[in-house]
Amino acid sequence: MNFESVAPAEVPEGAHLIDVREQSEWDAGHAPTAQHLAASTLLENLDKLPEDGDLYIVCRSGGRSAQVSQWLNQNGYDAINVAGGMDIWFESGLPMVSDGEGEPYVL
């Protein structure tokens, strides 16, 4: 595969983080500064991506984000996969918020 990967704790502060999980996963818990753009809607929402700068791509465990990162890099973007995804993000104690009631969690 042709893309860079970093651990969740290595995502720089202020990075453009894109969460490619589905709506219910996002609602359960996500990084506070992430942009939600489900992988299933990527092609129809490319206009919502910045045209320059690094994009850090995260999903639940790293599979979907790896595919999205590879595709984005092949199409002119600078995408970096967040290895281990929100599972490792949560386990690392990194900040999370939810759009529902209760404590955020990874779905």
mmCIF file of C-alpha atoms in Angstrom:
data_model
loop_
_atom_site.group_PDB
_atom_site.id
_atom_site.type_symbol
_atom_site.label_atom_id
_atom_site.label_comp_id
_atom_site.label_asym_id
_atom_site.label_seq_id
_atom_site.Cartn_x
_atom_site.Cartn_y
_atom_site.Cartn_z
ATOM 1 C CA MET A 1 0.000 0.000 0.000
ATOM 2 C CA ASN A 2 1.162 3.485 -0.806
ATOM 3 C CA PHE A 3 0.467 5.761 2.158
ATOM 4 C CA GLU A 4 1.925 6.910 5.459
ATOM 5 C CA SER A 5 0.481 5.764 8.796
ATOM 6 C CA VAL A 6 0.756 7.227 12.289
ATOM 7 C CA ALA A 7 -0.534 6.128 15.682
ATOM 8 C CA PRO A 8 -3.429 8.182 17.107
ATOM 9 C CA ALA A 9 -1.136 9.775 19.699
ATOM 10 C CA GLU A 10 1.105 10.991 16.841
ATOM 11 C CA VAL A 11 -1.614 13.040 15.114
ATOM 12 C CA PRO A 12 -0.338 16.622 15.472
ATOM 13 C CA GLU A 13 -2.384 19.150 17.383
ATOM 14 C CA GLY A 14 -4.359 21.224 14.889
ATOM 15 C CA ALA A 15 -4.135 18.545 12.165
ATOM 16 C CA HIS A 16 -6.985 18.187 9.713
ATOM 17 C CA LEU A 17 -8.512 14.926 11.005
ATOM 18 C CA ILE A 18 -11.226 13.280 8.907
ATOM 19 C CA ASP A 19 -13.379 10.549 10.444
ATOM 20 C CA VAL A 20 -14.661 8.241 7.688
ATOM 21 C CA ARG A 21 -16.961 6.108 9.855
ATOM 22 C CA GLU A 22 -20.726 5.956 9.376
ATOM 23 C CA GLN A 23 -23.132 8.315 11.178
ATOM 24 C CA SER A 24 -23.995 5.980 14.088
ATOM 25 C CA GLU A 25 -20.291 5.384 14.771
ATOM 26 C CA TRP A 26 -19.611 9.130 14.686
ATOM 27 C CA ASP A 27 -22.545 9.853 17.003
ATOM 28 C CA ALA A 28 -21.264 7.355 19.597
ATOM 29 C CA GLY A 29 -17.896 9.052 19.923
ATOM 30 C CA HIS A 30 -15.311 10.954 17.903
ATOM 31 C CA ALA A 31 -12.328 13.241 18.237
ATOM 32 C CA PRO A 32 -13.498 16.742 19.180
ATOM 33 C CA THR A 33 -11.874 18.500 16.211
ATOM 34 C CA ALA A 34 -12.548 15.859 13.550
ATOM 35 C CA GLN A 35 -14.496 16.458 10.369
ATOM 36 C CA HIS A 36 -17.066 13.756 9.622
ATOM 37 C CA LEU A 37 -17.029 12.458 6.065
ATOM 38 C CA ALA A 38 -18.223 8.860 5.802
ATOM 39 C CA ALA A 39 -16.220 6.696 3.401
ATOM 40 C CA SER A 40 -19.489 5.689 1.737
ATOM 41 C CA THR A 41 -20.076 9.337 0.725
ATOM 42 C CA LEU A 42 -16.497 10.296 -0.099
ATOM 43 C CA LEU A 43 -16.857 10.676 -3.866
ATOM 44 C CA GLU A 44 -19.871 12.952 -3.621
ATOM 45 C CA ASN A 45 -18.224 15.106 -0.934
ATOM 46 C CA LEU A 46 -14.713 15.698 -2.266
ATOM 47 C CA ASP A 47 -15.497 19.413 -2.370
ATOM 48 C CA LYS A 48 -15.542 19.388 1.451
ATOM 49 C CA LEU A 49 -11.861 18.429 1.625
ATOM 50 C CA PRO A 50 -9.141 21.075 1.733
ATOM 51 C CA GLU A 51 -7.107 21.079 -1.463
ATOM 52 C CA ASP A 52 -3.741 21.291 0.263
ATOM 53 C CA GLY A 53 -2.109 20.160 3.478
ATOM 54 C CA ASP A 54 -2.017 16.799 5.201
ATOM 55 C CA LEU A 55 -5.277 14.970 5.845
ATOM 56 C CA TYR A 56 -5.280 12.487 8.737
ATOM 57 C CA ILE A 57 -7.846 9.771 8.043
ATOM 58 C CA VAL A 58 -9.390 7.736 10.889
ATOM 59 C CA CYS A 59 -12.015 4.995 11.144
ATOM 60 C CA ARG A 60 -12.761 2.410 13.866
ATOM 61 C CA SER A 61 -9.779 0.106 13.490
ATOM 62 C CA GLY A 62 -7.752 1.362 10.517
ATOM 63 C CA GLY A 63 -9.098 -0.677 7.587
ATOM 64 C CA ARG A 64 -11.457 1.822 5.964
ATOM 65 C CA SER A 65 -9.099 4.702 6.678
ATOM 66 C CA ALA A 66 -6.253 2.799 4.989
ATOM 67 C CA GLN A 67 -8.379 2.334 1.862
ATOM 68 C CA VAL A 68 -9.490 5.968 1.871
ATOM 69 C CA SER A 69 -5.917 7.189 2.458
ATOM 70 C CA GLN A 70 -4.620 5.134 -0.435
ATOM 71 C CA TRP A 71 -7.366 6.375 -2.768
ATOM 72 C CA LEU A 72 -6.878 10.013 -1.735
ATOM 73 C CA ASN A 73 -3.121 9.810 -2.274
ATOM 74 C CA GLN A 74 -3.659 8.300 -5.724
ATOM 75 C CA ASN A 75 -5.913 11.250 -6.516
ATOM 76 C CA GLY A 76 -3.648 14.103 -5.534
ATOM 77 C CA TYR A 77 -4.282 14.531 -1.816
ATOM 78 C CA ASP A 78 -1.758 14.152 1.016
ATOM 79 C CA ALA A 79 -3.517 11.580 3.216
ATOM 80 C CA ILE A 80 -2.083 9.874 6.282
ATOM 81 C CA ASN A 81 -3.772 6.841 7.825
ATOM 82 C CA VAL A 82 -4.387 6.838 11.585
ATOM 83 C CA ALA A 83 -3.353 3.256 12.369
ATOM 84 C CA GLY A 84 -5.566 1.409 14.822
ATOM 85 C CA GLY A 85 -8.285 4.013 14.407
ATOM 86 C CA MET A 86 -10.666 5.150 17.117
ATOM 87 C CA ASP A 87 -10.181 1.858 18.981
ATOM 88 C CA ILE A 88 -6.583 2.841 19.760
ATOM 89 C CA TRP A 89 -7.548 6.521 20.107
ATOM 90 C CA PHE A 90 -9.943 5.552 22.915
ATOM 91 C CA GLU A 91 -7.506 3.089 24.516
ATOM 92 C CA SER A 92 -4.832 5.811 24.491
ATOM 93 C CA GLY A 93 -7.079 8.120 26.516
ATOM 94 C CA LEU A 94 -7.194 10.776 23.814
ATOM 95 C CA PRO A 95 -10.121 13.232 23.991
ATOM 96 C CA MET A 96 -13.493 12.172 22.622
ATOM 97 C CA VAL A 97 -16.983 13.652 22.470
ATOM 98 C CA SER A 98 -20.323 12.144 21.487
ATOM 99 C CA ASP A 99 -23.374 13.504 19.714
ATOM 100 C CA GLY A 100 -25.640 11.399 21.917
ATOM 101 C CA GLU A 101 -26.286 11.047 25.605
ATOM 102 C CA GLY A 102 -23.719 9.620 27.970
ATOM 103 C CA GLU A 103 -20.008 9.068 27.751
ATOM 104 C CA PRO A 104 -18.446 8.770 24.288
ATOM 105 C CA TYR A 105 -17.491 5.286 23.158
ATOM 106 C CA VAL A 106 -16.303 3.533 20.011
ATOM 107 C CA LEU A 107 -19.000 1.723 18.064
#
